[in-house]
XYZ file of C-alpha atoms in Angstrom:
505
model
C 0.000 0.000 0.000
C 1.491 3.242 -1.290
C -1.473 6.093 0.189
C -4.059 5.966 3.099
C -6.979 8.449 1.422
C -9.056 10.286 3.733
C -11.745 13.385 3.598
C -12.896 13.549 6.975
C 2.445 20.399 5.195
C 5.447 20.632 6.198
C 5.187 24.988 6.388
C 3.997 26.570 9.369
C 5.907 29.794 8.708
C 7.783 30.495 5.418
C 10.619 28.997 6.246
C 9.071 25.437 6.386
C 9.661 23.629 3.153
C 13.028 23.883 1.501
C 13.351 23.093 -2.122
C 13.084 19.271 -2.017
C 15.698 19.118 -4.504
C 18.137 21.286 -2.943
C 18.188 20.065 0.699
C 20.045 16.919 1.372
C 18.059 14.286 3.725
C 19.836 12.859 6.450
C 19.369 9.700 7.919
C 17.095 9.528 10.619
C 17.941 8.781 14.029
C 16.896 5.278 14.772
C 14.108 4.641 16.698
C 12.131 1.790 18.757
C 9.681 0.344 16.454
C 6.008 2.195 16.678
C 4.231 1.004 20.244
C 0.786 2.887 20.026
C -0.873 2.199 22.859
C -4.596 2.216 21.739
C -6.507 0.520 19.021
C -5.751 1.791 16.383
C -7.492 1.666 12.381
C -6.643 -0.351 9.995
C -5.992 1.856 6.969
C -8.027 -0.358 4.508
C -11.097 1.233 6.773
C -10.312 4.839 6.717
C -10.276 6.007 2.935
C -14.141 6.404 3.184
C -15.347 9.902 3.108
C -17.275 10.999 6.565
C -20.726 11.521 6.048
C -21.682 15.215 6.370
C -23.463 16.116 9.904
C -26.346 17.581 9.542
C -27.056 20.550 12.334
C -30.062 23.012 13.403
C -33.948 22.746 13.280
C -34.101 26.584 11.856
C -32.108 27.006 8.516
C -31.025 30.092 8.209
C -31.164 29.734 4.394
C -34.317 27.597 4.051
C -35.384 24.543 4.764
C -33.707 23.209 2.198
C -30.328 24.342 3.153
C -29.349 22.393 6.568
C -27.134 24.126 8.836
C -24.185 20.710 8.081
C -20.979 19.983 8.691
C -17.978 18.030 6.280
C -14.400 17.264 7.709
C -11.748 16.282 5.098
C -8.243 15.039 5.318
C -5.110 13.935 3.767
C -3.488 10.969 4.998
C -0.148 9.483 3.112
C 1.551 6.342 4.357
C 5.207 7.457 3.394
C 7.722 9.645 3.840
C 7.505 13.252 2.509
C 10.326 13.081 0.217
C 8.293 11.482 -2.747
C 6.046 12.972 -5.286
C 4.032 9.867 -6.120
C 3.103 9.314 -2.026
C 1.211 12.589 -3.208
C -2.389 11.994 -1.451
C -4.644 14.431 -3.072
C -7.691 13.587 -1.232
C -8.156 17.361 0.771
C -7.394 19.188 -2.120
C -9.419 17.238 -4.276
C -11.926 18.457 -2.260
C -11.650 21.833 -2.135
C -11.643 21.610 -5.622
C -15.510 19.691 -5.502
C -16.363 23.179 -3.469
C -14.686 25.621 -5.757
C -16.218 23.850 -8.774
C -20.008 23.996 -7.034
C -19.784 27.646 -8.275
C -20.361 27.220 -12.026
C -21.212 23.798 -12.717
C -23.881 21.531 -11.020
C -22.402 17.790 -10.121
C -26.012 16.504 -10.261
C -25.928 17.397 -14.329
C -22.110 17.833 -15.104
C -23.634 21.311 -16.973
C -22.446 24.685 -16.340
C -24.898 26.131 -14.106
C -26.859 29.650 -15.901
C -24.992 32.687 -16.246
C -26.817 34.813 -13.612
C -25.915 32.005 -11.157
C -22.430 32.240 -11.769
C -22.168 35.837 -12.510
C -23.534 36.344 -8.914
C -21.627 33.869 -7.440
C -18.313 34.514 -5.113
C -15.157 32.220 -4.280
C -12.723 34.118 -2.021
C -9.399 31.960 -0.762
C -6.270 32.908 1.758
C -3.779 30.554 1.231
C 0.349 30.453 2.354
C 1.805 28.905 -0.007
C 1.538 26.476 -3.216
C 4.683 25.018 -4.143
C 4.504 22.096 -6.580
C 0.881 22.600 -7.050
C -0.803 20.348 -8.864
C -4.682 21.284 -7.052
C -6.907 24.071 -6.132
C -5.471 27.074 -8.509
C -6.788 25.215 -12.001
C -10.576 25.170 -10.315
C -10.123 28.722 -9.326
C -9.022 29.950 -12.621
C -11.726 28.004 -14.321
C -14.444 29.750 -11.703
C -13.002 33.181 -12.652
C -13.176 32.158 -16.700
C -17.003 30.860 -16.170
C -17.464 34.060 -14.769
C -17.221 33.730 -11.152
C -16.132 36.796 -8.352
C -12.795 34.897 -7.912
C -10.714 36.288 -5.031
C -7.494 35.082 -3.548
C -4.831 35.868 -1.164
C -1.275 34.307 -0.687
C 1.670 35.095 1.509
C 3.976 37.399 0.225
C 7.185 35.593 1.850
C 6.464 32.334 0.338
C 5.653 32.756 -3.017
C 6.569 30.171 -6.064
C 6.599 29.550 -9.159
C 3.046 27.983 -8.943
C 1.559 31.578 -6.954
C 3.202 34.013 -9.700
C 1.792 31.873 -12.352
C -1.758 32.313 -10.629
C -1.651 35.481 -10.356
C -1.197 35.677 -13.943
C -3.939 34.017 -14.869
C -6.433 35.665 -12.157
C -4.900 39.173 -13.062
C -5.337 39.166 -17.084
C -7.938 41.701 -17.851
C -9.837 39.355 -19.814
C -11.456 37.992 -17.034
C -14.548 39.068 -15.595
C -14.237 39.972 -11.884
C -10.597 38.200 -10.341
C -7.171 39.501 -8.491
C -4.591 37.867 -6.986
C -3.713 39.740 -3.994
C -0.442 39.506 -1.861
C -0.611 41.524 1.281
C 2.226 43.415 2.715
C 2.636 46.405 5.616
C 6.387 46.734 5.947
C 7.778 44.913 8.171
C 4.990 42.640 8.425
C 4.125 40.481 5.396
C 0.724 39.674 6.706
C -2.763 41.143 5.850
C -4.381 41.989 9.361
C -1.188 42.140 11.676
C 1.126 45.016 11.223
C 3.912 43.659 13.407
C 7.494 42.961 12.593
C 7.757 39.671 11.605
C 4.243 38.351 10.729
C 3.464 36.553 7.787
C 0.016 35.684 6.517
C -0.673 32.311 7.117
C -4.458 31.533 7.666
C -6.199 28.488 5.471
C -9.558 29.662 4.505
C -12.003 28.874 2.001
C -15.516 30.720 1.296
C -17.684 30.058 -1.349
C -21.561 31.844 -1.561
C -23.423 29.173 -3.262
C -21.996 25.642 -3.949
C -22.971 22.043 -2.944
C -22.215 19.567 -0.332
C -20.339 16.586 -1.015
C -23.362 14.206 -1.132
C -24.582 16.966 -4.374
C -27.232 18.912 -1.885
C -27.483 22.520 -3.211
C -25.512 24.841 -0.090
C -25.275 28.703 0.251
C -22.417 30.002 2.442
C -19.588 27.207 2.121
C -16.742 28.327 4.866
C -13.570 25.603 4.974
C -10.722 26.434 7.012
C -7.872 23.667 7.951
C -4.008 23.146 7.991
C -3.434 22.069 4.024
C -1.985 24.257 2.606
C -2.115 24.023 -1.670
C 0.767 21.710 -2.876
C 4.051 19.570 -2.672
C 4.606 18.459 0.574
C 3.213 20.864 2.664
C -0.426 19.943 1.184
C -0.022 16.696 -0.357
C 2.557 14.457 1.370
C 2.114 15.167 5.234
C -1.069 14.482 6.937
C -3.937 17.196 6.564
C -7.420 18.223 7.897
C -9.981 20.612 7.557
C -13.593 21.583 8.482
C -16.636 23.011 6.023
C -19.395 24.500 7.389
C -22.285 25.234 4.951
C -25.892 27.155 5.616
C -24.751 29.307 8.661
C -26.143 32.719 7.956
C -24.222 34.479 10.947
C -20.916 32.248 10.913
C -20.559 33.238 7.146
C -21.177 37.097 7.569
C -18.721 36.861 10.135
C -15.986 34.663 8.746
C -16.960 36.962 5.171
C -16.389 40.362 7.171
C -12.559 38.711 8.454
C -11.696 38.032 5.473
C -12.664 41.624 4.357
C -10.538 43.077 6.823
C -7.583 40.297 5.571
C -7.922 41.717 1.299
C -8.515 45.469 2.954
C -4.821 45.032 5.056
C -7.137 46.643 8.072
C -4.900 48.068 10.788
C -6.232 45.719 13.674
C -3.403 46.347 15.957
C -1.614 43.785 17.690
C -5.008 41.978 19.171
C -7.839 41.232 16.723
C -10.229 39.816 19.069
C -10.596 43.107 20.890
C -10.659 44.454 17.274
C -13.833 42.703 16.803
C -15.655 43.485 20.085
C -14.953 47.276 19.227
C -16.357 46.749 15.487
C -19.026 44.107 16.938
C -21.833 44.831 14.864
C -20.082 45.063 11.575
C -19.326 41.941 11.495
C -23.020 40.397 12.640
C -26.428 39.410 11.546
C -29.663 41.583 12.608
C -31.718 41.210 15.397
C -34.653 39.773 13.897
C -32.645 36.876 11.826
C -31.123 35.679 15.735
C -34.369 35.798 17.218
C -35.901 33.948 13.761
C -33.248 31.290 13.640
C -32.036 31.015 17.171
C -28.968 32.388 17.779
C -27.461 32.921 20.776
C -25.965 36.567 20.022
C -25.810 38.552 16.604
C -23.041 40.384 16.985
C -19.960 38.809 17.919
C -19.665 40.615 21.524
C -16.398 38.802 22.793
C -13.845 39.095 19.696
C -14.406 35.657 18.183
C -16.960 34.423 15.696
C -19.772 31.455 16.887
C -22.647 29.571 15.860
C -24.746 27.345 18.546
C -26.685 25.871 15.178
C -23.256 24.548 13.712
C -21.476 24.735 17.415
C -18.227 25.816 15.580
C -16.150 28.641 17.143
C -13.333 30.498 15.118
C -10.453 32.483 16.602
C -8.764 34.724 14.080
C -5.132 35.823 15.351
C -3.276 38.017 16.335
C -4.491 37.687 19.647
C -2.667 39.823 22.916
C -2.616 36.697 24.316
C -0.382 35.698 27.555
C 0.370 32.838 29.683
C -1.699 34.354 32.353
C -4.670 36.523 30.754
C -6.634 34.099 29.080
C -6.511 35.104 25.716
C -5.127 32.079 24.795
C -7.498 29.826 23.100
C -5.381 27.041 23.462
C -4.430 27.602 27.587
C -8.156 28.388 27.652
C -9.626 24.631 26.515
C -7.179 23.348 28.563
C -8.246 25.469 31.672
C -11.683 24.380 31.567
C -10.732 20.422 31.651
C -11.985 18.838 34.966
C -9.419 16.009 34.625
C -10.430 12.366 35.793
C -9.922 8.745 34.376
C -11.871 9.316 31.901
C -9.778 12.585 30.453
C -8.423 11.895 27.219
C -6.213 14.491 25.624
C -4.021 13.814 21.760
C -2.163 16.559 20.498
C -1.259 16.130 16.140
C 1.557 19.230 15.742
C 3.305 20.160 13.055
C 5.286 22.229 15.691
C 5.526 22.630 19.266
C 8.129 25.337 20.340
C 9.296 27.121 23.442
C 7.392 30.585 23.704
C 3.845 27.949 24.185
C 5.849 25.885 27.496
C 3.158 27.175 29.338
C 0.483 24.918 27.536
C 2.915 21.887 28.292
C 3.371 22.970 31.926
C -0.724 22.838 31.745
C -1.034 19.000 29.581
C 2.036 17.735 32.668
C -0.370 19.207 35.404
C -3.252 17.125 33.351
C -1.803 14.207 33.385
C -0.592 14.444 37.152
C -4.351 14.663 37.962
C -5.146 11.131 35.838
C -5.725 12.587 31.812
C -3.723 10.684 29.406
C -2.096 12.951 27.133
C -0.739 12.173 23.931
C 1.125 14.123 21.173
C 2.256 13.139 17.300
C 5.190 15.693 16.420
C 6.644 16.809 13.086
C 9.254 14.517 11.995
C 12.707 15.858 10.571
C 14.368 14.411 8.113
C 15.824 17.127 6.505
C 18.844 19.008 8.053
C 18.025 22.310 6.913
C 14.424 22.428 8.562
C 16.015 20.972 12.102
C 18.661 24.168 11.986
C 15.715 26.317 11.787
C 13.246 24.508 14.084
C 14.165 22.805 16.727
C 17.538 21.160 16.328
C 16.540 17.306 16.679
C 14.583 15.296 14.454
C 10.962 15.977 16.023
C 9.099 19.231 15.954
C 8.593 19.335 19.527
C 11.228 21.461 21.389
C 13.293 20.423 23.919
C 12.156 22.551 26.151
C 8.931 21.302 25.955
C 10.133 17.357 26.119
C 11.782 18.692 29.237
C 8.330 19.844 30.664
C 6.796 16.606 29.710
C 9.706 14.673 32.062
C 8.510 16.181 34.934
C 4.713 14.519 34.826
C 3.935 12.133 37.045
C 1.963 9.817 34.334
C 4.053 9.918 31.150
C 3.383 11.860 28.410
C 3.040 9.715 25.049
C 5.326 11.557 22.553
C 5.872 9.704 18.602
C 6.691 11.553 15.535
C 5.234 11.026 12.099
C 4.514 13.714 8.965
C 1.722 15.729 10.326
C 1.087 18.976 9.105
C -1.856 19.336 11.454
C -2.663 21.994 14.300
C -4.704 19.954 16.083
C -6.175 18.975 19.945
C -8.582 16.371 20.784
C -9.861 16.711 24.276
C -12.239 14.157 25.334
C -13.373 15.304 28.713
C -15.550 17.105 31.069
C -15.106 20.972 30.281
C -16.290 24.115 32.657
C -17.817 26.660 30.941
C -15.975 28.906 28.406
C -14.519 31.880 29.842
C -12.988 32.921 26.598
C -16.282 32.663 24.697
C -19.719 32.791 26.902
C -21.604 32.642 24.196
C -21.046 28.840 23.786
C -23.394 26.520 24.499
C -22.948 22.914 25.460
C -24.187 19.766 22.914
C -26.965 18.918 25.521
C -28.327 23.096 25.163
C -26.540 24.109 28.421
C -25.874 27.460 28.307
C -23.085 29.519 30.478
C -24.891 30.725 33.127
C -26.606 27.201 34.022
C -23.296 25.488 33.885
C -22.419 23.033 36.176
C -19.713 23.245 37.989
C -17.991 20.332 37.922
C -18.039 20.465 34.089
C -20.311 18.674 31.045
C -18.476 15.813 29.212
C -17.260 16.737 26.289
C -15.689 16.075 22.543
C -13.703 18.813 21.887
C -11.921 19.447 18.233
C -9.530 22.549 18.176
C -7.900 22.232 14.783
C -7.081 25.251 12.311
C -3.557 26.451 10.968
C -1.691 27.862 13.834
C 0.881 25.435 14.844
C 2.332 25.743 18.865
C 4.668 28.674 18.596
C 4.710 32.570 20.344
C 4.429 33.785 16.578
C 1.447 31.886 15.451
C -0.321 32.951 18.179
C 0.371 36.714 18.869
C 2.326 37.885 15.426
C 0.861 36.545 12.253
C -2.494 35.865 10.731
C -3.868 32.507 11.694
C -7.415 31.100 11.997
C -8.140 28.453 15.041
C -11.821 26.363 15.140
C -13.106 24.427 17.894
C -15.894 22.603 17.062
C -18.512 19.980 20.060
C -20.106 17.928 17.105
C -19.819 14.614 18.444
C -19.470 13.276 14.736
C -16.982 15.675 13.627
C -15.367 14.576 16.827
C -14.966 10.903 15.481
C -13.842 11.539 11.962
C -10.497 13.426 13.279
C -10.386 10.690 16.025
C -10.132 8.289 13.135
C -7.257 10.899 11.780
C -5.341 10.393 14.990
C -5.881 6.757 14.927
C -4.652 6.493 11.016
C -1.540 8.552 11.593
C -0.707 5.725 14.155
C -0.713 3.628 11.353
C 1.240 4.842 9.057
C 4.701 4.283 7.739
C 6.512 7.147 9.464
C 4.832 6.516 13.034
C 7.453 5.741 15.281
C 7.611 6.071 19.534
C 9.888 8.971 20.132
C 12.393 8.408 23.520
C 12.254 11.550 25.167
């Protein structure tokens, strides 16, 4: 077996992915052979695509557009360093979303011209190195006549990006631009400090369909893939697309507004967004007709109780102590007991977060088994500039993880994944009060002593001081039990695959 598919990159900053053809892999250190210690999937059972969950009694959109839920991943069984272990499985995905806009999968035709005139695809995206995905659907949206929008990173452009922007930029096209943002020092779109980079994974798409071919208004897909070579295609991947949400998409819409407008946000973008609240929200009369908890986004990040999906935009003025930190914060609210379950998938871990593994060590002291799947590298140049040693967690942080009482689990593999699973009873969101619990608790009736949860915190912001308080980055937590289970079975599959191996810390 050569690929383990799955719906449901190496870069987390610029410097991420060397040219493949330039660096020289070294051999790796050798390691015990893989000892996970839960079941884990065989990968013959995890190519099938999750079924969509379908969310909400009130559609914001009609009742024939669901509030619903699709995860999709990327899962290859080797090593990075080989084009044909490519596993194309997110992308090709995007790509089914992208291509919603002007043709109809239930009829292979083009869909009418007013359709796709007033139709709208707008995309952030890092990088796109060896891209083989994504950009031909995008230019073929623009040339049907689609609002095509997209933005990339301005210190990681390619060969793939100029050629693009080309093609979006040529004046025959209707309505398109290629956009790279830039503010001086910073290279990012929202953050004007020295240093950032744009690095947020977003997809939005006005009118499209769902994977199973249901017509869908208001596609949002954020995740950790970025658009080609190995940073999309040869590490593992996963994402989240929410479709039907009237106030998650005017929200997530307005963000990525600010992102193509270069807003000056300052160094903290949730306070950014109480200030500007109600630009960025539905009216009155749609919350109280669908039933949403707020319609303006009061506390600086965007949520929907119909498709219980939160999204943190950064940079956040976040600090070890004032939390800010959505990551800290989850971890605050677990009530740990036997039952606590915590796995961390990182593409990095890094020294300015030690706080977060001071918090998993005082987790597992009190009886949660943690586990975490770091970045492995093989290449010499990427260890010099992470974190000198072949895994992607820092030593710093393995020298947290020492100190707890129950052992920390610690195995590399290729993920390019920013993502916690946190199985577990949680006290009520300080961070966001808005949220509501799966069983309709809301935060003032919350119990005390917690309400077990399935937490997913995924998104594109790796473990690092920068990704977190410097650049643009986009974070989702999301309490669908179902959407819990697909990226359970992404944690499970990564276990299985050909670059799992226990790491000795």
């Amino acid at each position: 077996m050569s690929l383990l598919v799955g719906f449901g990159s190496v870069a987390s900053n610029a410097e991420d992915v060397p040219d493949l053809a330039a660096a020289t892999p070294t051999p790796t250190a050798s390691t015990p052979a893989p000892e996970a210690t839960e079941e884990t999937a065989d990968p013959d059972t995890t190519t099938e695509t999750p079924d969509p969950t379908v969310k909400a009694a009130d559609n914001p959109y009609g009742t024939n557009y669901p509030v619903t839920l699709e995860t999709n991943f990327a899962r290859p069984y080797k090593a990075i360093s080989s084009p044909s272990n490519s596993d194309f499985s997110q992308l090709n995905d995007l790509e089914r979303i992208i291509r919603g806009s002007y043709k109809d999968p239930r009829t292979g035709k083009v869909r009418p011209s007013s359709v796709r005139k007033s139709n709208s695809v707008f995309m952030s995206i890092s990088r796109m190195e060896n891209s083989y995905r994504v950009g031909r659907e995008l230019i073929r949206a623009a040339k049907a006549g689609v609002k095509v929008r997209v933005i990339h990173g301005k210190a990681s452009q390619s060969k793939e990006s100029r050629a693009l922007q080309r093609a979006l930029d040529k004046s025959s096209l209707r309505d398109s631009n290629f956009k790279i943002c830039s503010k001086g020092k910073s290279l990012a779109c929202l953050s004007g400090l020295n240093g950032a980079i744009m690095h947020s994974k977003i997809l939005l798409v006005s009118n499209t369909f769902t994977r199973d071919n249901k017509p869908a208004k208001a596609a949002i897909w954020s995740g950790s893939a970025n658009l080609g070579g190995p940073s999309g295609e040869r590490t593992y991947n996963n994402g989240l697309t929410v479709y039907n949400d009237k106030k998650l998409w005017y929200e997530t819409r307005q963000m990525w507004d600010d992102m193509y407008a270069e807003r000056n946000v300052g160094n903290n973008y949730l306070r950014y967004i109480d200030k500007n609240a109600t630009r960025y929200g539905i009216t009155e009369s749609d919350r109280t007709k669908f039933g949403y908890t707020k319609a303006d986004p009061n506390y600086g990040m965007f949520y929907s109780n119909l498709a219980n999906v939160t999204i943190y935009a950064t940079p956040i003025l976040a600090t070890p102590t004032n939390g800010k930190d959505p990551v800290l914060n989850l971890l605050n609210r677990v009530v740990p007991d036997d039952q606590c379950r915590i796995r961390l998938q990182e593409n990095r871990f890094k020294y300015r977060r030690i706080a977060v593994a001071q918090k998993l060590v005082q987790l597992a002291d009190q009886g949660c088994k943690v586990s975490i799947v770091g970045f492995e590298d093989d290449l010499k140049v990427n260890r010099i500039a992470h974190c000198q040693q072949y895994i992607r967690v820092c030593r710093p942080i393995l020298d947290v993880f020492k100190t707890a009482s129950r052992r920390i689990e610690a195995a590399w593999a290729k993920p390019h994944d920013k993502t916690i699973l946190v199985e577990a009873k949680l006290k009520k969101n300080r961070l966001n009060p808005e949220e509501v619990a799966i069983d309709g608790t809301k935060y003032n009736d919350w119990p005390n002593d917690g309400i077990r949860t399935k937490m997913v915190q995924a998104g594109s912001a790796a473990l690092t001081g920068s990704n977190l308080v410097v650049s643009d980055e986009i974070t989702t937590e999301t309490i669908d039990p179902a959407v819990y289970e697909d990226y359970l079975q992404h944690w499970k599959a990564i276990l299985k695959s050909n670059e799992y191996h226990s790491y000795p810390y």
